[in-house]
Short mmCIF file of C-alpha atoms and ligand atoms in Angstrom, two decimals:
data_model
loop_
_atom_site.label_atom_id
_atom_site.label_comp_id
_atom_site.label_asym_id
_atom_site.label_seq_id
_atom_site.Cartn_x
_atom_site.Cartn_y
_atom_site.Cartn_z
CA UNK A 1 14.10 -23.32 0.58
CA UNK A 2 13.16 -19.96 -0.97
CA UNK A 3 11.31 -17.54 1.35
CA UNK A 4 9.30 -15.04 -0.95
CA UNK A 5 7.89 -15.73 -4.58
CA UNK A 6 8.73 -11.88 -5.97
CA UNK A 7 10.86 -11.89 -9.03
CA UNK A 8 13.89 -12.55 -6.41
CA UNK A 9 12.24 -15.67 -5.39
CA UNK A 10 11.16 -17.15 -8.44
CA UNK A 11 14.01 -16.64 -11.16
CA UNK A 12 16.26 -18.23 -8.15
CA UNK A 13 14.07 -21.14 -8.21
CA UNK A 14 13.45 -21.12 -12.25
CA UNK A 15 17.61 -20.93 -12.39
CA UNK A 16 18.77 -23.99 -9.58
CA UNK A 17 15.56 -25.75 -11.06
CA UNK A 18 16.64 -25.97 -14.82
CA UNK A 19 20.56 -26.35 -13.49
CA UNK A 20 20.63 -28.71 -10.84
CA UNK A 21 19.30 -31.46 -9.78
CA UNK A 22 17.83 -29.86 -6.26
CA UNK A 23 13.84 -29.47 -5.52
CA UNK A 24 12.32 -26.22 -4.11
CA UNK A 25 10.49 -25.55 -1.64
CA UNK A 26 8.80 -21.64 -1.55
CA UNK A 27 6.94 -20.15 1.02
CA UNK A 28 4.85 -16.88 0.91
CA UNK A 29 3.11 -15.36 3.32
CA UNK A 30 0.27 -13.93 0.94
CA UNK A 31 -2.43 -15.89 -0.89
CA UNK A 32 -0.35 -15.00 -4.63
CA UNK A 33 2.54 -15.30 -5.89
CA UNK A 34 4.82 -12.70 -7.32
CA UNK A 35 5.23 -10.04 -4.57
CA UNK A 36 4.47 -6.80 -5.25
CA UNK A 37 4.91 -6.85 -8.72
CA UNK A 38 1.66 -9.24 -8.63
CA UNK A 39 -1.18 -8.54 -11.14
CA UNK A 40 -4.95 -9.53 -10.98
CA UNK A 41 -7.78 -8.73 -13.57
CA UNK A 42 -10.66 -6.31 -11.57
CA UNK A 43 -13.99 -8.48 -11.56
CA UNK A 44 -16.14 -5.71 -12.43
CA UNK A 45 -14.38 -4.12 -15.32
CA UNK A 46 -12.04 -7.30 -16.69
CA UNK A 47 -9.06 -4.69 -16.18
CA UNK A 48 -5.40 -5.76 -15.57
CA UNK A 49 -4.30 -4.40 -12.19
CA UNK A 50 -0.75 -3.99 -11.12
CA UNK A 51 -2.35 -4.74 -7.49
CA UNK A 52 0.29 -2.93 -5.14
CA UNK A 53 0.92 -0.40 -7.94
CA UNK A 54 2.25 0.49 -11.31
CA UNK A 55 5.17 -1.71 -12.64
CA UNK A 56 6.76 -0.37 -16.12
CA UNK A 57 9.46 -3.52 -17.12
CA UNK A 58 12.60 -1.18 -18.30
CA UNK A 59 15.32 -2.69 -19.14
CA UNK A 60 19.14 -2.03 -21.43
CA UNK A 61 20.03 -5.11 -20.77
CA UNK A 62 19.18 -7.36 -23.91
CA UNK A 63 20.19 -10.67 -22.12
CA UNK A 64 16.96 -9.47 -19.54
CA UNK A 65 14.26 -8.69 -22.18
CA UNK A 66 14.99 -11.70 -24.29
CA UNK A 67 14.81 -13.83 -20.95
CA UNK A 68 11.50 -12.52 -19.78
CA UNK A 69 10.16 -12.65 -23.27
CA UNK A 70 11.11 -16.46 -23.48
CA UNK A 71 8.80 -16.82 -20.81
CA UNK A 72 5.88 -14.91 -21.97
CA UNK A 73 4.68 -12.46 -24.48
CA UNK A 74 5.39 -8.61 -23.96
CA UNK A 75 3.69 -5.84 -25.90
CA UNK A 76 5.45 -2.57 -27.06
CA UNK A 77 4.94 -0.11 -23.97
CA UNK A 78 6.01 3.39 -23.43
CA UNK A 79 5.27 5.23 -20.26
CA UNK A 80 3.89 8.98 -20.48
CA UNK A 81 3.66 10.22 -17.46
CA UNK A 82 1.56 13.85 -16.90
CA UNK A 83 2.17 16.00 -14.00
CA UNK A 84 -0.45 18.15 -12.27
CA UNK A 85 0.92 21.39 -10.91
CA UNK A 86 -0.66 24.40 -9.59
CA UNK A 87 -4.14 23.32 -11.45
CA UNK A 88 -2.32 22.72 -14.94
CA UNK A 89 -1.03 19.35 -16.47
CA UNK A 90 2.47 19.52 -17.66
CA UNK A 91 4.45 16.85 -19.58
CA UNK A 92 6.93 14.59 -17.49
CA UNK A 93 9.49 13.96 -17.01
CA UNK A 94 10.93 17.34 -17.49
CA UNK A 95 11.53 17.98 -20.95
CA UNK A 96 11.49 20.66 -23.73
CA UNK A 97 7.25 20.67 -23.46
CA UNK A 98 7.76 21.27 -19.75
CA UNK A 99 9.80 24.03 -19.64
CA UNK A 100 8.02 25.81 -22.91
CA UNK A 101 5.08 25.15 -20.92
CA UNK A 102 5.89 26.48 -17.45
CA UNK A 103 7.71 29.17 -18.63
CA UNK A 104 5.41 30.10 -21.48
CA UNK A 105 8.07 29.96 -23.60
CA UNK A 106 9.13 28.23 -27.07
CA UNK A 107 13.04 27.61 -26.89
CA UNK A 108 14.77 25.81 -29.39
CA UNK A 109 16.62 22.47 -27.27
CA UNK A 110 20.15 25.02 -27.20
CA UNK A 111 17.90 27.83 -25.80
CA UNK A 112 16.58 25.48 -23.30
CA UNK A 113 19.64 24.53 -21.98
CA UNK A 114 21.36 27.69 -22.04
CA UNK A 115 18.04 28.84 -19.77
CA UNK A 116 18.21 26.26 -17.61
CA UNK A 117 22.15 27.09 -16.89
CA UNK A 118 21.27 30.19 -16.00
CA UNK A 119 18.39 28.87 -13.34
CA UNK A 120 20.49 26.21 -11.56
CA UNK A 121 22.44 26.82 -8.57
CA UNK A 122 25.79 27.01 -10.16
CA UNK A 123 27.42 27.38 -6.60
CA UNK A 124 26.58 23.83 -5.70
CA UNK A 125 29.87 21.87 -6.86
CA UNK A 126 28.79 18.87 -5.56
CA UNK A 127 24.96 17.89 -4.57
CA UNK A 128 24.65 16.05 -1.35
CA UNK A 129 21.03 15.29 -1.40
CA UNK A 130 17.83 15.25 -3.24
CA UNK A 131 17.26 19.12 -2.75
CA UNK A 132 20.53 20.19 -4.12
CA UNK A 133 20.83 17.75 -6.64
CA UNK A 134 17.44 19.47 -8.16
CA UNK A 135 18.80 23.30 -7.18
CA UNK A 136 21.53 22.27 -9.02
CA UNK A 137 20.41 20.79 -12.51
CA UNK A 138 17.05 22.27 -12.72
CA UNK A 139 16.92 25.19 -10.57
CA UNK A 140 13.62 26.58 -7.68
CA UNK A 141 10.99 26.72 -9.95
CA UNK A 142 11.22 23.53 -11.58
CA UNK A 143 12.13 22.26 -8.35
CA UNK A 144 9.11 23.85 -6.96
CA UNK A 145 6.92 23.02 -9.16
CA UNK A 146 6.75 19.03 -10.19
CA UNK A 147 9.69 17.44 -6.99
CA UNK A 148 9.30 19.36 -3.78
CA UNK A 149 5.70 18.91 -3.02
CA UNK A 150 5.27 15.56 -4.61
CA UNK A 151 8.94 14.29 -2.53
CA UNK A 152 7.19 15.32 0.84
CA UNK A 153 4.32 13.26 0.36
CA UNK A 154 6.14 10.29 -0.92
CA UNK A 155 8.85 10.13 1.62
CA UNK A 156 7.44 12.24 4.47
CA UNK A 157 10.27 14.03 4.92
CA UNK A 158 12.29 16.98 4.23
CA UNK A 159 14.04 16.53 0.32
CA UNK A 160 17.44 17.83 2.09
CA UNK A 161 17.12 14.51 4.04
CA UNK A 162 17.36 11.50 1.12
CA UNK A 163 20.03 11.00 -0.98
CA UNK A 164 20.42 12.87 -4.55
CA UNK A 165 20.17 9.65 -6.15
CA UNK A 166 16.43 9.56 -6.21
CA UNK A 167 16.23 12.02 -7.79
CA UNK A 168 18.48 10.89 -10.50
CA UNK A 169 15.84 8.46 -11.43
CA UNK A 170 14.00 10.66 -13.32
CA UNK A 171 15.96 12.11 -16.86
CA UNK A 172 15.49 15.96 -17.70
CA UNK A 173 15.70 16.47 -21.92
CA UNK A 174 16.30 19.61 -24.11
CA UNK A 175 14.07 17.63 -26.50
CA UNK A 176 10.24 16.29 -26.51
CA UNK A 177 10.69 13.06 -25.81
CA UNK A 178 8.30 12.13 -23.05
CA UNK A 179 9.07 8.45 -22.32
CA UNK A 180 9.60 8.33 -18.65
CA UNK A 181 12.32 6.10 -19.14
CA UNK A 182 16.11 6.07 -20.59
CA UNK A 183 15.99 2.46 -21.27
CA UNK A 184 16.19 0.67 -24.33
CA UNK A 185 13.57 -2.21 -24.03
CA UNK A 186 10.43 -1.17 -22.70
CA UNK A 187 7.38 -2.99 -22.48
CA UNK A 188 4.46 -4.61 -20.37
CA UNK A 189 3.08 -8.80 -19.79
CA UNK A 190 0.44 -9.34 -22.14
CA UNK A 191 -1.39 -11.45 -19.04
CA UNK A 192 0.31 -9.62 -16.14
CA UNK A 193 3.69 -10.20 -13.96
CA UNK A 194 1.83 -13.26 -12.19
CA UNK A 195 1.84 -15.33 -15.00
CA UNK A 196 5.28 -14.51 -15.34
CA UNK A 197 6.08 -15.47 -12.29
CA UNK A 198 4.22 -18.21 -12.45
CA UNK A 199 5.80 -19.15 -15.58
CA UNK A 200 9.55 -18.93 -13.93
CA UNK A 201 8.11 -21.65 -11.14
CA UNK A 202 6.47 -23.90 -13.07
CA UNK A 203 8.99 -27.08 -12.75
CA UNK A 204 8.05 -30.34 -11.31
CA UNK A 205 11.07 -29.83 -8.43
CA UNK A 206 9.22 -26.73 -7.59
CA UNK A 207 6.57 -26.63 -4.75
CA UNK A 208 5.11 -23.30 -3.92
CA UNK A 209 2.97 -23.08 -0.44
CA UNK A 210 0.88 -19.75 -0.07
CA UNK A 211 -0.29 -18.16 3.09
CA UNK A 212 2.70 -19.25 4.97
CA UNK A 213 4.87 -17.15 7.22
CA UNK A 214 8.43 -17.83 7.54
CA UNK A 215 9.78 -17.64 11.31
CA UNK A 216 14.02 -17.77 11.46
CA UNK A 217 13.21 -19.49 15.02
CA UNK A 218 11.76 -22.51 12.57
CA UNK A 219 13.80 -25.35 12.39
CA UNK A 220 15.16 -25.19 8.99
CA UNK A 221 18.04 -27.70 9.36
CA UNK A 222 16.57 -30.06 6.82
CA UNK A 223 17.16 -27.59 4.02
CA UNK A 224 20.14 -27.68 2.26
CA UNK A 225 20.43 -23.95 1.74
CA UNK A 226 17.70 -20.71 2.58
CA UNK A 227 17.28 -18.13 0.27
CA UNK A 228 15.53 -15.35 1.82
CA UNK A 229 14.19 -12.54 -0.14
CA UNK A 230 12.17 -10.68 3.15
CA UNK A 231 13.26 -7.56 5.04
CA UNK A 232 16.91 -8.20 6.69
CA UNK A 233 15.76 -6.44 9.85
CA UNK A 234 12.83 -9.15 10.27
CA UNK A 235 15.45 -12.33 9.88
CA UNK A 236 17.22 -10.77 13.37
CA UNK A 237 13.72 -10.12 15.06
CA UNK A 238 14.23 -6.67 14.40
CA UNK A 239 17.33 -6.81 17.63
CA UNK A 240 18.99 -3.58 16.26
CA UNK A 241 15.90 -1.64 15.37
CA UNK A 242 13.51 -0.89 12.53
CA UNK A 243 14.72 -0.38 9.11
CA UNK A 244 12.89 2.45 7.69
CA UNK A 245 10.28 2.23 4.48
CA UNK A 246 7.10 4.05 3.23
CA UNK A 247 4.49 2.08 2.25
CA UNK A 248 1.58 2.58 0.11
CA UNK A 249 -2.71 2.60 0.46
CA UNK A 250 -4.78 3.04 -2.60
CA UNK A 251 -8.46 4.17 -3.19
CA UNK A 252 -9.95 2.59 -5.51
CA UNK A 253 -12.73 3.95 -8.14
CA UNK A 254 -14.62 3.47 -11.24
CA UNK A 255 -15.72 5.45 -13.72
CA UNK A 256 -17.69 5.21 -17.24
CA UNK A 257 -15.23 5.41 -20.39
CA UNK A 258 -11.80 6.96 -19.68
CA UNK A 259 -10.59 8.98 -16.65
CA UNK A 260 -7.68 11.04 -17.08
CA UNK A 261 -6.82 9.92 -20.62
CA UNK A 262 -2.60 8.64 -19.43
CA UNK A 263 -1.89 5.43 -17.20
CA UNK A 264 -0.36 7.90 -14.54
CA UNK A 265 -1.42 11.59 -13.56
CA UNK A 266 1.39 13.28 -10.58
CA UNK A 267 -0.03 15.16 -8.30
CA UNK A 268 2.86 17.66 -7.74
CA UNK A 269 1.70 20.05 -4.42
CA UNK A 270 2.00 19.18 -1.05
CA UNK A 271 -2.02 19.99 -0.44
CA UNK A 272 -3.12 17.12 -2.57
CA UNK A 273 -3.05 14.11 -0.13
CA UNK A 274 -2.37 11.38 -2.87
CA UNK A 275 0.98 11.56 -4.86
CA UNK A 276 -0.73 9.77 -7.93
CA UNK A 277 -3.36 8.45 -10.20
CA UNK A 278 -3.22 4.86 -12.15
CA UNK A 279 -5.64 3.87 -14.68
CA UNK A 280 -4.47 0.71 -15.31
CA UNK A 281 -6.53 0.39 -18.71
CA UNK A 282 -3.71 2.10 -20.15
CA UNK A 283 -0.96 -0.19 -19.48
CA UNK A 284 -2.81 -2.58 -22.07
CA UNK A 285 -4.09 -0.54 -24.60
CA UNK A 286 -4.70 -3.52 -27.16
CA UNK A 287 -7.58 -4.63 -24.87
CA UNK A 288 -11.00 -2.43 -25.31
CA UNK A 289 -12.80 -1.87 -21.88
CA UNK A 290 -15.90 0.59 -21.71
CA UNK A 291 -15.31 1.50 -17.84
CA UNK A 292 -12.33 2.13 -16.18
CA UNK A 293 -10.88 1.46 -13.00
CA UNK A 294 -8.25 3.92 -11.39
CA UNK A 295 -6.08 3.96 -7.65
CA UNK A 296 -5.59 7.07 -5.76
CA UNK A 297 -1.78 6.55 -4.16
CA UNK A 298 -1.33 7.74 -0.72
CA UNK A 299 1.80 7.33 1.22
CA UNK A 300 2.81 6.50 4.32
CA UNK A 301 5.49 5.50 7.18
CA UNK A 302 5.36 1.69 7.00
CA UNK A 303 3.86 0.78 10.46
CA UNK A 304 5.21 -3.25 11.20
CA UNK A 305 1.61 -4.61 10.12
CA UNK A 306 2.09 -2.55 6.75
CA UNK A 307 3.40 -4.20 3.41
CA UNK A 308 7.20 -2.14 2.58
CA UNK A 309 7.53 -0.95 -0.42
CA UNK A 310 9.91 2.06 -0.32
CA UNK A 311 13.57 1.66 1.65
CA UNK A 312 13.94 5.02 2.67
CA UNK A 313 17.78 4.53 3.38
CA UNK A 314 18.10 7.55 5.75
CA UNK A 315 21.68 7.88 7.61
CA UNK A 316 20.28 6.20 10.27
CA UNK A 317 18.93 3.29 8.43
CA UNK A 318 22.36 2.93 6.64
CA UNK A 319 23.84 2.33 10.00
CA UNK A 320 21.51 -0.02 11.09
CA UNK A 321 21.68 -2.02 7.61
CA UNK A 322 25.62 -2.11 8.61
CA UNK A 323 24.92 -3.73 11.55
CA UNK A 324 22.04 -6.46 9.83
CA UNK A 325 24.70 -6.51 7.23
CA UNK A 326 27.81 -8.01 9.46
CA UNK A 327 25.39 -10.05 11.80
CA UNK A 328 24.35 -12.11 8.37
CA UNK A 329 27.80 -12.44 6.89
CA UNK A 330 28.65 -15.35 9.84
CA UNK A 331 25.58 -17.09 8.51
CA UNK A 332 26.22 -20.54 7.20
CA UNK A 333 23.66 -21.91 4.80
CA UNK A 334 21.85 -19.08 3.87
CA UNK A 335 21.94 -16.02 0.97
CA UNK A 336 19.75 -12.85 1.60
CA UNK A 337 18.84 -11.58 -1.79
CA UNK A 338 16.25 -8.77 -3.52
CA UNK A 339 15.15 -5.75 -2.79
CA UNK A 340 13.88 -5.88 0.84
CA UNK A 341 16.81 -8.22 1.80
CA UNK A 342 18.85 -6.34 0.78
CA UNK A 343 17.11 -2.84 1.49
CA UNK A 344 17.72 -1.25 -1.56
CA UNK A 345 15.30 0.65 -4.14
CA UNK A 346 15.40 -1.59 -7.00
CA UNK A 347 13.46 -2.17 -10.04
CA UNK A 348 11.90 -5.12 -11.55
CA UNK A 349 15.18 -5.49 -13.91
CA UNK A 350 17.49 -4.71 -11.27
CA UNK A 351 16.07 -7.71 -9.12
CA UNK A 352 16.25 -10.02 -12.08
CA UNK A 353 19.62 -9.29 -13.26
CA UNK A 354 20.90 -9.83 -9.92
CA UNK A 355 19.36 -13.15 -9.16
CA UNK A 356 20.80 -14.54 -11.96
CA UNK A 357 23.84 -13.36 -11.95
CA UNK A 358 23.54 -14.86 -8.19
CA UNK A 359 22.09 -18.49 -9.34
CA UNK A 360 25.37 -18.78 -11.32
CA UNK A 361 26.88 -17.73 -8.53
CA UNK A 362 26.09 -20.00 -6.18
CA UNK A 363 25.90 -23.13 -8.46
CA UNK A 364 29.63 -22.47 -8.91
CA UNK A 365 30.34 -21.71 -5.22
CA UNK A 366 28.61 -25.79 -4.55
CA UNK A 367 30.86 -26.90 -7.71
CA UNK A 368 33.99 -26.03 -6.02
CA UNK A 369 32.93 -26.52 -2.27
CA UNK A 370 32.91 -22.96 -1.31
CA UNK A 371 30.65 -20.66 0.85
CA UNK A 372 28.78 -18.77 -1.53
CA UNK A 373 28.08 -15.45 -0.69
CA UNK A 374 25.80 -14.77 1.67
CA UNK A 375 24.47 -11.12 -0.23
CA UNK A 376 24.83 -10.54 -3.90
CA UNK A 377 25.97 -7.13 -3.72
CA UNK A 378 28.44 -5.48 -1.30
CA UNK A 379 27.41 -2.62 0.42
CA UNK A 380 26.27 0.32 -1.36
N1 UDP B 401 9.34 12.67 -8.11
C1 UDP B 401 8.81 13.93 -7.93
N2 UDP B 401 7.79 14.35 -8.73
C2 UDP B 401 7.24 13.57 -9.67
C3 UDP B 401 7.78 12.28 -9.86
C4 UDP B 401 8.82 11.86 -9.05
O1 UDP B 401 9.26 14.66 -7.06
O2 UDP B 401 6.29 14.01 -10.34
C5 UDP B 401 10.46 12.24 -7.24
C6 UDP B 401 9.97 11.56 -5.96
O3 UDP B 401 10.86 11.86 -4.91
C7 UDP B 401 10.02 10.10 -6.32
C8 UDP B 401 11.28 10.04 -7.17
O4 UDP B 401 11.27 11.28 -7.88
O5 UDP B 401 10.09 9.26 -5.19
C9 UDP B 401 11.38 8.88 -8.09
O6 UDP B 401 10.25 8.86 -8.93
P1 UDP B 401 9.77 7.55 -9.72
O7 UDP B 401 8.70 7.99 -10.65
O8 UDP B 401 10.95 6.85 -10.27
O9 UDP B 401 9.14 6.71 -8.52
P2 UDP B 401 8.38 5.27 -8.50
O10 UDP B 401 7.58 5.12 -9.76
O11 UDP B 401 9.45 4.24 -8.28
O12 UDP B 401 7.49 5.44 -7.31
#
């Protein structure tokens, strides 16, 4: 039994169905599959939307891309992401173009960097959160400008309070090389992540049932082994607390022709109440559309009818996810896998790395008769 149909959910069942002889049974709670990551073409304009938001598949791993692209066909991608700040558009993420830009300058890269030495906060030795990190590397007015305003809105909190890691997410260049991205394979679905989802469960052992909700208090004793790729917290009735996450609301809008020109426009200040604009036309621009169709992003705290999307992984969550963490490890029977199971900020590649590194796993575990284990990752 496989609880979720996100990329977790469905390379599991796409791994155990091609390598053993055992038949699937998935349940989701929505009426599609593929989670989040779930794509839909708008009615009105025939666009491609990335329905819960903007999904970019990154990966270095060459053993990933040429396993997705076995399953369907990917087109060359490249994600150029602009940043509105103060009432001008700047190139992102930070680059040479950014800094030549905000500080109306035209350094050479080795002028760049020397400049940017000499802004950073050389007496932070070691950065213990989002705020320092930036102070650090980039220095107050970079900080200022494209992270501080744009970090409040997303994680409605204070940058001193999340880790510096989010922050190294985003790569800062002496060069002008705008791909949002480090990695080396980069590129989006030709029909969307559902029909690669759909492509990954598409085995006769495989039966997928939509719009059902998974209860632990179910009698699941006739299964041989759960996989469940929902929020840890909601497996234990929540009995130690909420985990923290933002979620995310859109607005959606059409327009004639082409909006803002880029798939995604930041909206840097804290004043703006949306952190971002999509226009998901140009995620796929070998298709010709006339109108457009583009999402204002707003974020929020996720309220317990809200969708996560974001594990905020605040101290206090930490300690709670310790607690969800031991309860689960006496489980027989059952593996808690992916991103919300295992409450970490992942990415599409991330996910599917790790579930099949798990499937192989676990298949060797039931070779040699031994528990496998019941998360694939220890705590991080
Ligand atoms: N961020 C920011 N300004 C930007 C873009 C990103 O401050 O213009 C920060 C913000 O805290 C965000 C994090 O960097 O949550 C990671 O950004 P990324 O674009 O990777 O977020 P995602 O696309 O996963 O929402």
């Amino acid at each position: 039994m496989i609880i979720g149909s996100g990329f977790s959910g469905a390379v599991l069942a796409h791994q155990l169905a091609t390598k053993s002889d055992c038949t699937i049974d998935i349940w989701d709670e929505r009426d599609h599959i593929g989670g989040n990551c779930h794509t839909e073409r708008d009615p009105q304009t025939g666009i491609m939307v990335h329905q819960y938001g903007p999904h970019i598949f990154n990966t270095d791993k060459k053993e990933i891309w040429d396993f997705v692209n076995s399953l369907v066909e990917f087109r060359p991608y490249v994600h150029r992401v602009k940043a509105m700040s103060n009432g001008k558009v700047y190139s992102l993420p930070v680059n040479l173009h950014t800094i030549n830009q905000l500080f109306q300058r035209s350094f050479t890269p080795d002028e760049a960097k020397a400049f940017l030495e000499t802004l950073g906060d050389q007496s932070i030795d070691d950065p213990k959160n989002f705020e320092e990190q930036a102070l650090r590397f980039i220095g107050k007015e970079l900080y200022y400008a494209f992270f501080y305003g744009y970090t409040k809105k997303q994680w409605g909190c204070e940058p001193t309070e999340l880790p510096a890691s989010i922050l190294k997410r985003i790569p800062v260049r002496f060069n002008y090389d705008d791909n949002y991205h480090n990695n080396i394979f980069t590129g989006i679905p030709v029909e969307g992540y559902t029909a690669l989802i759909q492509k990954l469960i598409d085995h006769p052992c495989i039966r997928v049932s939509l719009n059902k909700k998974f209860d632990p208090a179910m009698d699941i004793s006739g299964y041989d082994h759960v996989f469940y790729t929902g929020p840890i917290d909601a497996w234990f009735n929540f009995k130690y607390g909420r985990l923290g996450y933002r979620t995310v609301t859109f607005e959606k809008c059409y327009a004639d022709g082409d909006f803002q020109g880029t798939a995604q426009m930041n909206y840097c200040d804290v004043e703006t109440p949306f952190t971002r604009i999509t226009e998901h036309k140009h995620f796929t621009n070998w298709e010709k559309h006339d109108t457009t169709i583009y999402f204002k992003e707003f974020s929020k705290e996720s309220e317990p009818t809200d969708i996560p999307y974001y594990p905020k992984r605040l101290e206090h969550d930490k300690g709670l996810l310790l607690q969800y963490r031991a309860a689960a490890a006496s489980l027989q029977k059952i593996t808690f896998i992916g991103r919300l199971a295992t409450y970490r900020y992942m990415d599409m590649h991330h996910v599917i790395g790790e579930a099949l590194n798990y499937a192989t796993v676990f298949l060797t575990a039931l070779a040699s008769q031994q528990k496998p284990p019941v998360f694939p990752n220890t705590e991080n």
